[in-house]
Short mmCIF file of C-alpha atoms in Angstrom, two decimals:
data_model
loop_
_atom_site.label_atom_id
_atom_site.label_comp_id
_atom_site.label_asym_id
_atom_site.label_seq_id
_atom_site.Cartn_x
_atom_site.Cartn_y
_atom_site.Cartn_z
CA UNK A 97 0.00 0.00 0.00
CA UNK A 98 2.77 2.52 1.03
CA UNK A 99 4.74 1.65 -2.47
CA UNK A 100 1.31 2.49 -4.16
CA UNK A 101 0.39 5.66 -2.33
CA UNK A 102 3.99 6.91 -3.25
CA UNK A 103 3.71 6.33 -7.02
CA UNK A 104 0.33 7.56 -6.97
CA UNK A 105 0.10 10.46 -4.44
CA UNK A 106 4.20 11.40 -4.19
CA UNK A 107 3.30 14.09 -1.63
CA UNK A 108 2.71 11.75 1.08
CA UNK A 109 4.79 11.37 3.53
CA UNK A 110 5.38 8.06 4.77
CA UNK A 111 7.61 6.24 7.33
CA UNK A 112 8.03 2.45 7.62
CA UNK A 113 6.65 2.28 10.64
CA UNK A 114 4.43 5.21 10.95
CA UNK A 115 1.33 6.04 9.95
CA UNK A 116 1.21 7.99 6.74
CA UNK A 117 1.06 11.98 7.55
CA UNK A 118 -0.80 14.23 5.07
CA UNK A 119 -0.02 17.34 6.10
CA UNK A 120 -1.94 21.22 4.61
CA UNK A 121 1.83 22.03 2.50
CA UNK A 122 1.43 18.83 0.78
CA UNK A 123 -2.15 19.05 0.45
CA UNK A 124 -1.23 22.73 -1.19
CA UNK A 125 0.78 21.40 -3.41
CA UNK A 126 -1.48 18.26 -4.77
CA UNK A 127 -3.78 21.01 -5.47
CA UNK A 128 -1.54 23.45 -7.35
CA UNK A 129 -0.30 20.64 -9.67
CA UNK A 130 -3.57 18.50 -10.33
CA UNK A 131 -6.48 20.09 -9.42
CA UNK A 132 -8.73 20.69 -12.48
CA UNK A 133 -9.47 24.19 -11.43
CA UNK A 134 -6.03 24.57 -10.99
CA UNK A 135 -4.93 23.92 -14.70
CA UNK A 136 -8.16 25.83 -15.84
CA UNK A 137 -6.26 29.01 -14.28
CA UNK A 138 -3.31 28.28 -16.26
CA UNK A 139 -5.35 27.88 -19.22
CA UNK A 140 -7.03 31.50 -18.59
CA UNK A 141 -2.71 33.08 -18.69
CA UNK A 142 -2.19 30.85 -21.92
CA UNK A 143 -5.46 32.13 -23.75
CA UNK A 144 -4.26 35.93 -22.84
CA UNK A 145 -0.72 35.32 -24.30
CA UNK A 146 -2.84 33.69 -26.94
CA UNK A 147 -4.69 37.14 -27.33
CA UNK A 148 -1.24 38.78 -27.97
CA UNK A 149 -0.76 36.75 -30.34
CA UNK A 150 -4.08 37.58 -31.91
CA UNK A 151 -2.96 41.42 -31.41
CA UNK A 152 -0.29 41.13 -33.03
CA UNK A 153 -1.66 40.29 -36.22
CA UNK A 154 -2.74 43.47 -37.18
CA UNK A 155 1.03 44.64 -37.67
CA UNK A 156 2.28 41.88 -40.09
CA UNK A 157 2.55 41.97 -43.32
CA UNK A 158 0.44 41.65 -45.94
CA UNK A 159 1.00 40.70 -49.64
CA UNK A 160 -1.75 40.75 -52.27
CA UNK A 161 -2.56 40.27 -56.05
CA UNK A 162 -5.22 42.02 -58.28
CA UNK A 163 -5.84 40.81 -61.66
CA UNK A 164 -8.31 41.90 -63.90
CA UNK A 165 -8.90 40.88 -67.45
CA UNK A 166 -11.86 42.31 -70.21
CA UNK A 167 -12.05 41.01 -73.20
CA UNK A 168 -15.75 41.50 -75.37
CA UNK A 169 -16.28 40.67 -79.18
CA UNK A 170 -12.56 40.57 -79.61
CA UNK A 171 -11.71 43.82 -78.11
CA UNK A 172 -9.42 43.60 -75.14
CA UNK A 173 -10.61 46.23 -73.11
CA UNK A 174 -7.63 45.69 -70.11
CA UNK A 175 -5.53 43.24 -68.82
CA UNK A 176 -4.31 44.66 -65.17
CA UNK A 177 -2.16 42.57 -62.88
CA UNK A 178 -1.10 44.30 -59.25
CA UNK A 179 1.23 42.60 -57.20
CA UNK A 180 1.49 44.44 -54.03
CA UNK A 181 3.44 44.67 -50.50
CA UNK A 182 2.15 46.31 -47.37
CA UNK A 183 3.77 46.58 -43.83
CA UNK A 184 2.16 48.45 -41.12
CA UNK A 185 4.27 49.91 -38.16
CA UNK A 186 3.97 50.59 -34.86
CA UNK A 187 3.58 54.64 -35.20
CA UNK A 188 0.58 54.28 -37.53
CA UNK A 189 2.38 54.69 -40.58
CA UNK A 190 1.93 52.05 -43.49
CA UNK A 191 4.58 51.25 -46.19
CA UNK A 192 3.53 49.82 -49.48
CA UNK A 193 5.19 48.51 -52.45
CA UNK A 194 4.19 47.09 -55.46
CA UNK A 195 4.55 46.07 -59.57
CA UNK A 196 1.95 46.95 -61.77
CA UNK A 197 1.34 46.11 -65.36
CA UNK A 198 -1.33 47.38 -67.27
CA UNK A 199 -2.22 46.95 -71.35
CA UNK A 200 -5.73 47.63 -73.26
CA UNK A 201 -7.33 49.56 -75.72
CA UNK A 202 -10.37 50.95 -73.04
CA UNK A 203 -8.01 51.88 -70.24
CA UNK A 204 -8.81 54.93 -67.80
CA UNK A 205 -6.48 57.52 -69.38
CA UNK A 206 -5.23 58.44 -65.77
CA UNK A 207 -3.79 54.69 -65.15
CA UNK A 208 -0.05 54.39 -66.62
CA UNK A 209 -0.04 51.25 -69.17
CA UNK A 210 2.79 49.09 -69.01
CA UNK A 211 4.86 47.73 -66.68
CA UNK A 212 5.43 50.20 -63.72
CA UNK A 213 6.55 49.82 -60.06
CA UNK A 214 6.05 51.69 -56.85
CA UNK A 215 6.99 52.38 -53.12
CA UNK A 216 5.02 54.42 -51.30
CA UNK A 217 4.11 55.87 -47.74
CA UNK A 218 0.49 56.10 -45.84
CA UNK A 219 0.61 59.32 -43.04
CA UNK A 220 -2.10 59.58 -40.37
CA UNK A 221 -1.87 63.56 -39.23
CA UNK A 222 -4.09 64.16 -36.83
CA UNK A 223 -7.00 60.80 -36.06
CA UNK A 224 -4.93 57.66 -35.63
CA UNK A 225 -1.03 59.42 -35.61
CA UNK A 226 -1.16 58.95 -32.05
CA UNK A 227 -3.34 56.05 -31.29
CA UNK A 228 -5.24 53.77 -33.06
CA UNK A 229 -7.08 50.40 -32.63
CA UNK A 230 -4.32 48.24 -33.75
CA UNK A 231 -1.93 49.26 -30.89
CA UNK A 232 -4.81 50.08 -28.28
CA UNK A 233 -5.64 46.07 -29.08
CA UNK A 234 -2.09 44.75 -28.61
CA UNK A 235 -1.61 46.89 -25.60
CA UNK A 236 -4.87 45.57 -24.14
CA UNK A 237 -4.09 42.37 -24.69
CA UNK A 238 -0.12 42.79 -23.18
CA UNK A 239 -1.76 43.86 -20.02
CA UNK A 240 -4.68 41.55 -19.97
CA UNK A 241 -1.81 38.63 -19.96
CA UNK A 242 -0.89 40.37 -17.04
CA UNK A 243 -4.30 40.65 -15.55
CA UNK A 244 -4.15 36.74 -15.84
CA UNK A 245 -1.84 35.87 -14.22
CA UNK A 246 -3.61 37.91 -11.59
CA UNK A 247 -6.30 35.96 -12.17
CA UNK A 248 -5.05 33.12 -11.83
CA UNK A 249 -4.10 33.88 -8.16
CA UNK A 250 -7.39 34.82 -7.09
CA UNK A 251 -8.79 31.38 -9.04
CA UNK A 252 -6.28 29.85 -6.80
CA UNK A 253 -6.68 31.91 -3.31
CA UNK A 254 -10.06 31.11 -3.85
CA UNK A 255 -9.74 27.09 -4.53
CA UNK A 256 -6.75 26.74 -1.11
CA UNK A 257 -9.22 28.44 1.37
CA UNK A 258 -11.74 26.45 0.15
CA UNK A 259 -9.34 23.25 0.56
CA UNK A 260 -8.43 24.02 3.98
CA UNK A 261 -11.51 24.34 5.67
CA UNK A 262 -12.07 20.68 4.32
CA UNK A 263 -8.44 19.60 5.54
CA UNK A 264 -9.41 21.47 9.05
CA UNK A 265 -12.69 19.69 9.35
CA UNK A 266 -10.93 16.22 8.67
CA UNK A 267 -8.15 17.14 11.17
CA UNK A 268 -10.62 17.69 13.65
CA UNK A 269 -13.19 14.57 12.95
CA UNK A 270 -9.71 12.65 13.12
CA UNK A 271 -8.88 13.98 16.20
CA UNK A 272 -12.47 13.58 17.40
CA UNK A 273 -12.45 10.00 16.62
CA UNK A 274 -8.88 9.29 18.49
CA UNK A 275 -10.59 11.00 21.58
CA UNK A 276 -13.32 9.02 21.23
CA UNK A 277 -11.81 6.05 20.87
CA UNK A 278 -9.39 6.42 23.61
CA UNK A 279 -12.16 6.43 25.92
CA UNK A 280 -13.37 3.59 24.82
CA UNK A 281 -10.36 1.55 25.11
CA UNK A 282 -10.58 3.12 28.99
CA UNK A 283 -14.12 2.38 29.29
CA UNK A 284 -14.02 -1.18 28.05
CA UNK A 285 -10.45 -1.83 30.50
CA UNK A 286 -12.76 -0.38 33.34
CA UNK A 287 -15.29 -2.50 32.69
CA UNK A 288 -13.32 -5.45 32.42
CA UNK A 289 -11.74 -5.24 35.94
CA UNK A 290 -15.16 -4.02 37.40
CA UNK A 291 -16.44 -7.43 36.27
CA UNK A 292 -13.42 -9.33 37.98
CA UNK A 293 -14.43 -7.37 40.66
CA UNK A 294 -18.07 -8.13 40.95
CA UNK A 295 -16.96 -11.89 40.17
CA UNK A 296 -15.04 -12.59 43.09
CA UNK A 297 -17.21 -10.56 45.65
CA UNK A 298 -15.82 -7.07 45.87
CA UNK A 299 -17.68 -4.97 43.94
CA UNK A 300 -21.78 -4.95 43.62
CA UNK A 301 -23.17 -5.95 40.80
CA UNK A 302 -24.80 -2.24 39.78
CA UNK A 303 -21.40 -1.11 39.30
CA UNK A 304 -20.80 -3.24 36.45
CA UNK A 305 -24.17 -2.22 34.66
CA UNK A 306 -22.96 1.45 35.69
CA UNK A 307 -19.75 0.54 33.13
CA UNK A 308 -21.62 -1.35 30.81
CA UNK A 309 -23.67 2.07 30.01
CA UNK A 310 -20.38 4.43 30.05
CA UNK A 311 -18.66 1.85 27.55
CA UNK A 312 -21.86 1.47 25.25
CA UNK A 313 -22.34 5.32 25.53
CA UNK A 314 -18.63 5.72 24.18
CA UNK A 315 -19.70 2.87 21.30
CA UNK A 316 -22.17 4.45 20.12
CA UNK A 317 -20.80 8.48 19.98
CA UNK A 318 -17.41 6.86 18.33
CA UNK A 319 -19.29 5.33 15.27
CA UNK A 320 -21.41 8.59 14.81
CA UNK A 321 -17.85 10.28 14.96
CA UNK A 322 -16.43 7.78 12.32
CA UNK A 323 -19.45 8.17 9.97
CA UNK A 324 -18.23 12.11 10.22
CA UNK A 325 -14.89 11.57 9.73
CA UNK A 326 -15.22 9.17 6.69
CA UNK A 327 -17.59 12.34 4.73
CA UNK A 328 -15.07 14.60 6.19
CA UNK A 329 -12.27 12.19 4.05
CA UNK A 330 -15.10 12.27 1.35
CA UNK A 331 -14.98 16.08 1.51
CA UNK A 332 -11.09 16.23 1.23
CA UNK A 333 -11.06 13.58 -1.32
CA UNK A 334 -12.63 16.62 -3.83
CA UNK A 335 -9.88 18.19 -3.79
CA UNK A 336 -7.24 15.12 -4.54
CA UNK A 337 -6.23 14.51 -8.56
CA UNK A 338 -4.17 12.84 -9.88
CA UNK A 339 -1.59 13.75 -12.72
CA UNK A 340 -3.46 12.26 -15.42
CA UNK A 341 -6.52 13.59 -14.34
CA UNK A 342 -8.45 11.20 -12.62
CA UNK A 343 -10.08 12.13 -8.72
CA UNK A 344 -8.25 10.23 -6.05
CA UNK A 345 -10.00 8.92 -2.76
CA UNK A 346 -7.47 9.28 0.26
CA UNK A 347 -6.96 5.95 2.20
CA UNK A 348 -8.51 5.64 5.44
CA UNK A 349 -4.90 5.04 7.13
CA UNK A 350 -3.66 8.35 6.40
CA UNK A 351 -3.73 10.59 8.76
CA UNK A 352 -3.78 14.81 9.35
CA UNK A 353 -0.57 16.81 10.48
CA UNK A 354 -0.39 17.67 13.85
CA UNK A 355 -1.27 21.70 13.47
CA UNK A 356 1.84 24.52 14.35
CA UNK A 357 0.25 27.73 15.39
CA UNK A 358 1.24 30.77 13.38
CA UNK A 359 2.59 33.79 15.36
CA UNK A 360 1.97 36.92 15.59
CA UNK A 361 4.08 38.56 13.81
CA UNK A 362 3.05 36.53 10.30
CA UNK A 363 -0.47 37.63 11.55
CA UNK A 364 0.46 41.32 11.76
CA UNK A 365 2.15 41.36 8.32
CA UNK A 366 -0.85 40.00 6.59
CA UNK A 367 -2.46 43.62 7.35
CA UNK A 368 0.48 45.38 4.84
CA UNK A 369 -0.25 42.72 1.92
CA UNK A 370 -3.43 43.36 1.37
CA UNK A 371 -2.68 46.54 -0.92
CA UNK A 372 -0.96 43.87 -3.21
CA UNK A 373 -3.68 41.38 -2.92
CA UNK A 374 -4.19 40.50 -6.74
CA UNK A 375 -7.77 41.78 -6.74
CA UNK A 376 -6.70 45.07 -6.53
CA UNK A 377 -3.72 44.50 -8.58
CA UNK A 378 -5.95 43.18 -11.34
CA UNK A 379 -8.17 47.11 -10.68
CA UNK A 380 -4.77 48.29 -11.82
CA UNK A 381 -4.51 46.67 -14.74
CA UNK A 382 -8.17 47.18 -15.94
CA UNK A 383 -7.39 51.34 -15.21
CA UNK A 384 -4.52 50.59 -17.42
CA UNK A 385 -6.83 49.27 -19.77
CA UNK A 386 -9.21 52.08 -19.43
CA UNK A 387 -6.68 54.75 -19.84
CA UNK A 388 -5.78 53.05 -23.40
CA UNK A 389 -9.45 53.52 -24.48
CA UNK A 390 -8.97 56.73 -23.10
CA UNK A 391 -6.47 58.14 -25.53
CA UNK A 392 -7.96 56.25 -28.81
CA UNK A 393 -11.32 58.00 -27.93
CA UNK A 394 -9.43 60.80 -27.70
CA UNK A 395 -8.58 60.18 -31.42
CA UNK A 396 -12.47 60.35 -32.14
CA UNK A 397 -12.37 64.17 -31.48
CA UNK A 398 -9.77 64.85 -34.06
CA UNK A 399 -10.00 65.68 -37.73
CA UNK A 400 -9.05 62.78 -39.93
CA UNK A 401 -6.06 63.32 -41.94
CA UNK A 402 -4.39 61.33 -44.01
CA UNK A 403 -1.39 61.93 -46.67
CA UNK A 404 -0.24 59.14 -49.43
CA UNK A 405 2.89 59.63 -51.25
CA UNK A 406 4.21 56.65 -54.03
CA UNK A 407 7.47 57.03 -55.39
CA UNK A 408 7.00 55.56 -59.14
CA UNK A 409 9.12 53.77 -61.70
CA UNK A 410 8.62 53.05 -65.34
CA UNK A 411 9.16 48.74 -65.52
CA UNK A 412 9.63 46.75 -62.76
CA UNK A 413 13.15 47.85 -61.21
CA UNK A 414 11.34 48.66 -58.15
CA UNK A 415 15.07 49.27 -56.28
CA UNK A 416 15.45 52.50 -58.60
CA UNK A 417 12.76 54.17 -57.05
CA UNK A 418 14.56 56.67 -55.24
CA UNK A 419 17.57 57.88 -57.37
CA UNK A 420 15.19 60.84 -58.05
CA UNK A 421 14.28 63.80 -55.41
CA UNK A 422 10.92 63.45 -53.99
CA UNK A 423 8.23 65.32 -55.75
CA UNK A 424 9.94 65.86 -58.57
CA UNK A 425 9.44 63.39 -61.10
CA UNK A 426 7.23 59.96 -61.61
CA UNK A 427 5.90 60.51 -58.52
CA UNK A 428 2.19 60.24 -57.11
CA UNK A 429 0.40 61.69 -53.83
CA UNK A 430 -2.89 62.52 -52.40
CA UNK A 431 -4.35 64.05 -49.45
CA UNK A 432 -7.56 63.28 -47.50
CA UNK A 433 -9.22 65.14 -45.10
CA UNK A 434 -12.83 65.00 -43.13
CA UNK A 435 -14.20 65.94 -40.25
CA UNK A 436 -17.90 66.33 -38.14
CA UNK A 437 -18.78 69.55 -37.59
CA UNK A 438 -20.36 68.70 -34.16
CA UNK A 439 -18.02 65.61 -33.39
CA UNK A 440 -21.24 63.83 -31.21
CA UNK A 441 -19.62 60.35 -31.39
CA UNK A 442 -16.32 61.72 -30.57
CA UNK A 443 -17.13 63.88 -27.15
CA UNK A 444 -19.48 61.01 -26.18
CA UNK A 445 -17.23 58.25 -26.64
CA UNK A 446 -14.74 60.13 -24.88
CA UNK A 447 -16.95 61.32 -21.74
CA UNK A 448 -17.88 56.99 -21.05
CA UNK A 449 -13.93 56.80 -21.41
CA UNK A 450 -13.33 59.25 -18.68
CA UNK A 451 -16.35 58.04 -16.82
CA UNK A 452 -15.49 54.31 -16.55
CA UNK A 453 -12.40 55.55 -14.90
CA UNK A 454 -13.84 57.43 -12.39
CA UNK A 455 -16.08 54.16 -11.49
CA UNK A 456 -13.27 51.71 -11.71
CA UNK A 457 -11.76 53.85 -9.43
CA UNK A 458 -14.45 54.04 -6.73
CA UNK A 459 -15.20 50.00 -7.14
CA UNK A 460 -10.96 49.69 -6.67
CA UNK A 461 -11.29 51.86 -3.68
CA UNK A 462 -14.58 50.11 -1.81
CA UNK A 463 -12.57 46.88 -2.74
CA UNK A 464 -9.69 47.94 -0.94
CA UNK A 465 -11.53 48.75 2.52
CA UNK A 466 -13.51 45.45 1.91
CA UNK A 467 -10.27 43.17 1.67
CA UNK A 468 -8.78 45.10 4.60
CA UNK A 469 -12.12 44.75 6.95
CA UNK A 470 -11.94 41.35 5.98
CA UNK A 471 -8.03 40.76 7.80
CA UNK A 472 -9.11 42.57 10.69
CA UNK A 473 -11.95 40.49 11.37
CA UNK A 474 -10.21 37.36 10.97
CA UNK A 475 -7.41 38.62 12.80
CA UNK A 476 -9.99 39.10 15.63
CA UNK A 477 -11.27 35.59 15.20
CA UNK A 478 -7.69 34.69 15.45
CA UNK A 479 -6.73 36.50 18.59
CA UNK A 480 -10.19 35.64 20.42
CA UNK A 481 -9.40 31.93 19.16
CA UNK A 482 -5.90 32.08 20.69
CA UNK A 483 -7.15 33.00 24.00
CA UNK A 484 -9.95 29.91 23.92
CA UNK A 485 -7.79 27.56 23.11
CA UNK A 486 -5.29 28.52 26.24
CA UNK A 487 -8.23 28.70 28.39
CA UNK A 488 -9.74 25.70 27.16
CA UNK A 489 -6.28 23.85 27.61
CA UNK A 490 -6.54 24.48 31.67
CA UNK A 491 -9.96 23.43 31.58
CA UNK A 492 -8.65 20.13 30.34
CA UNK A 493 -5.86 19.72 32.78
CA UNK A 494 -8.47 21.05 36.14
CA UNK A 495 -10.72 18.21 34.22
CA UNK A 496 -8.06 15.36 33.88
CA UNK A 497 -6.83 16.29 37.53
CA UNK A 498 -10.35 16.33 39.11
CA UNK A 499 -11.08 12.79 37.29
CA UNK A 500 -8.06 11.45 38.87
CA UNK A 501 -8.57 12.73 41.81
CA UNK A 502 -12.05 10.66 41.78
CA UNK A 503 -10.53 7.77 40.59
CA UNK A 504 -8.38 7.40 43.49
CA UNK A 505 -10.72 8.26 46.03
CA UNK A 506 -12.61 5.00 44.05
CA UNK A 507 -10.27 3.18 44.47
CA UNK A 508 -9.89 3.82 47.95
CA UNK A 509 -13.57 3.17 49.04
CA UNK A 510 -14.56 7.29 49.12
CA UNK A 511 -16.16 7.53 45.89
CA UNK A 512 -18.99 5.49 43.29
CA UNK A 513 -18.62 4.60 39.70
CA UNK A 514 -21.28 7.30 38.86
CA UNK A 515 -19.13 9.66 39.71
CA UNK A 516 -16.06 8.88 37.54
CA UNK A 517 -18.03 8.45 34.91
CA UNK A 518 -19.24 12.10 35.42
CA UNK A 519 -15.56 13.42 35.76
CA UNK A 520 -14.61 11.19 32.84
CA UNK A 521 -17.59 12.43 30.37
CA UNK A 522 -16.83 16.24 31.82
CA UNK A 523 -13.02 15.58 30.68
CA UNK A 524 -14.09 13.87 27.24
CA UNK A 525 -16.26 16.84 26.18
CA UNK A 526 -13.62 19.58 27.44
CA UNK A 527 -10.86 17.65 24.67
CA UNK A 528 -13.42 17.30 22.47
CA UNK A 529 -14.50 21.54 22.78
CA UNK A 530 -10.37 22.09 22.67
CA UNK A 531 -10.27 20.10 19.32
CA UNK A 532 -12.79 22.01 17.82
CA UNK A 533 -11.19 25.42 18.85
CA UNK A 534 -8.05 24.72 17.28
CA UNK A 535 -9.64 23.82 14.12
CA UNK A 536 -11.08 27.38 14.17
CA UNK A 537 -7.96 28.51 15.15
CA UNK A 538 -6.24 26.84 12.16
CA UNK A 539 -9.59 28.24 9.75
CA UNK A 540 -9.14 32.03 11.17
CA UNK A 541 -5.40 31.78 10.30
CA UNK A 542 -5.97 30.25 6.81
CA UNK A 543 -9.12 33.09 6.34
CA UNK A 544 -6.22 36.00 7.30
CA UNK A 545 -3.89 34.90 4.64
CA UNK A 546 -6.69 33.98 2.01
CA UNK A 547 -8.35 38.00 2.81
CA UNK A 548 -4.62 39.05 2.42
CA UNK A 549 -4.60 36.93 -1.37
CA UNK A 550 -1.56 35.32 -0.56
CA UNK A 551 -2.53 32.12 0.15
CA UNK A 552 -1.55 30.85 -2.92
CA UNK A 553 1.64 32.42 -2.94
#
């Protein structure tokens, strides 16, 4: 079984003659590696570098043919073949190149027949010089990929908390069930030598009925407790994968790690992380976002203005094209320009620019003060916790002590079964109160660190 669990489940850890220890790291780690929700997070960064990719696209280039051919009752009317080349860049300006040829009797007198070449320039100078949807995409997308991995954080902050409540409720139904089971062992021992006793004269016989009920009492409240702690393993077991993706059920012989406390200090510094808790981090981004649209709305308020210059060459020596001075011979340019007289779409697309701003920003802020409420109140749970658990501690120690104490005077003739078995239930349910506080404990310290969002860290 051990060989199996460590091909299986290598996260185990296991000693030859111990009982195998899962402890919350390990569990952490199970989950980080396997768990489907796990790898859908990755998935989420791969799709946003997949969206850069996507971007990206809009700045390669392009090459293109145009052919055209007329030919009616004989007459060839044209035969036009355009191979072209055109590169965008980054600063909005496109290059072109390209070879023309052109031959016909019904040609448009303003189209040069022959062969020809040219290499040209496209100028944006005003709407899209500055920004434009190509660049506002791929910068989008660069910081979404960002926002991602973000993402994937919170996806994962979100999946551990869950994880250790479950791992916290099994530690404690284990726990329970040791308790539980330890008194039974006691119980059925006591009854045992009560029955001696009773058997050879020296005890009467409503003593052993009086053990008989404590033991059956301790029967019956341990197999309630193991039903709880096998759906508490059940529970736990949701959260186990293995690496070819199939769910995992934890054997019954493993068992929880004994719980270390954290200390204050790690408490305290939870309080300063929260302002890079990856919810707020991921606000950041989507302002970053927002200030992009920002500027190309900007672009929607500005004349559009663009200027086209080709630099032309009789045949198709294309490299030649430049030998000459610009605008002075076989050249070709044009100049466009438009623009609203009221500019409605402009001035409103730039007002819900400027306006999802100011809301991100409020919904970043009442985020903030959420996350940070949420620390202090589990650092309250914490520190209230902390002092439960030491007073419930001396309770169990006054409660062991007073049961010995009546044991003794038992023992000596001074005291009745009844009453041991009053001390003995007192001291079971004071454990079993001190187990369940330090699974709260354990919860409130997990909830600190998952309100911080660095659980996953």
């Amino acid at each position: 079984m051990k060989r199996l669990l460590l091909l299986v489940f290598p996260f185990l850890s296991l000693w030859s003659q111990a009982q195998p220890v899962f402890t919350q790291r390990a569990f952490f780690d199970v989950i980080r590696a396997y768990h489907p929700v796990a790898r859908q997070a990755q998935l989420q960064v791969d799709i946003a570098r997949a969206e850069i990719t996507v971007a990206r696209g809009a700045f390669d280039p392009t090459i293109g043919t145009d052919l055209g051919l007329k030919e009616f009752k004989g007459t060839e009317y044209y035969n036009y073949r355009n191979h072209q080349l055109n590169i965008p860049t980054w600063f909005g300006i496109n290059l072109n190149a390209g070879l023309e040829y052109l031959d016909g009797t019904r040609t448009n007198p303003e189209d040069t027949k022959g062969k020809s070449s040219y290499i040209g320039v496209a100028v944006p100078l005003a709407k899209g010089l500055l920004m434009d949807e190509r660049r506002a995409a791929l910068q989008q997308a660069r910081i979404f990929q960002r926002s991602s991995l973000e993402e994937q954080r919170i996806m994962l902050n979100d999946l551990l908390y869950d994880a250790a409540k479950a791992y916290w409720d099994w530690w404690e139904q284990h726990e329970t069930y040791k308790l539980f089971q330890a008194a039974y062992d006691n119980a059925s021992q006591r009854f045992r030598l009560i029955k001696t006793a009773y058997e050879i004269g020296e005890r009467p016989a409503i003593d052993t009925l009086e053990a008989l009920a404590q033991l059956q009492s301790f029967q019956v409240q341990r197999a309630q407790v193991a039903q709880e702690l096998q759906n508490a393993r059940l529970q736990l077991s949701v959260y186990l994968w293995q690496s070819e993706g199939e769910p995992y059920d934890l054997p019954a012989d493993v068992a929880p790690a004994v719980p270390d406390g954290p200390v204050l200090a790690d408490i305290e510094a939870m309080e300063q992380l929260v302002a890079n808790h990856p919810a707020l981090r991921q606000y950041g981004f989507k302002l970053d976002a927002l200030q992009i649209d920002r500027r190309l709305k900007l672009q929607y308020m500005l004349p559009y203005a663009t200027f086209k210059y080709n630099q032309l060459v009789s045949g198709h020596g294309i490299t030649g094209a430049f030998k000459e001075p610009l605008f002075h011979n076989n050249f070709r340019y044009g100049l466009s320009l438009s623009m609203p007289l009221r500019i409605s779409e402009g001035r409103g697309l730039y007002r819900q620019a400027r306006l999802k701003i100011e809301s991100t920003e409020w919904e970043r802020l009442n985020k903030q003060v959420q996350l940070q409420t949420k620390v202090r109140q589990s650092r309250n749970d914490w520190e209230q916790l902390l002092q439960q658990v030491s007073l419930q501690r001396t309770a169990v120690t006054q409660y062991a002590t007073l049961q010995r104490a009546e044991e003794v005077r038992f023992f000596n003739g001074e005291s009745s079964l009844f009453l041991i078995n009053s001390r003995e239930i007192k001291t079971l349910e004071a454990r079993q109160k001190l187990i369940e506080l330090q699974s709260k404990q354990q919860k409130a310290a997990v909830s600190i660190r998952w309100a911080a969002g660095v659980l996953a860290n």
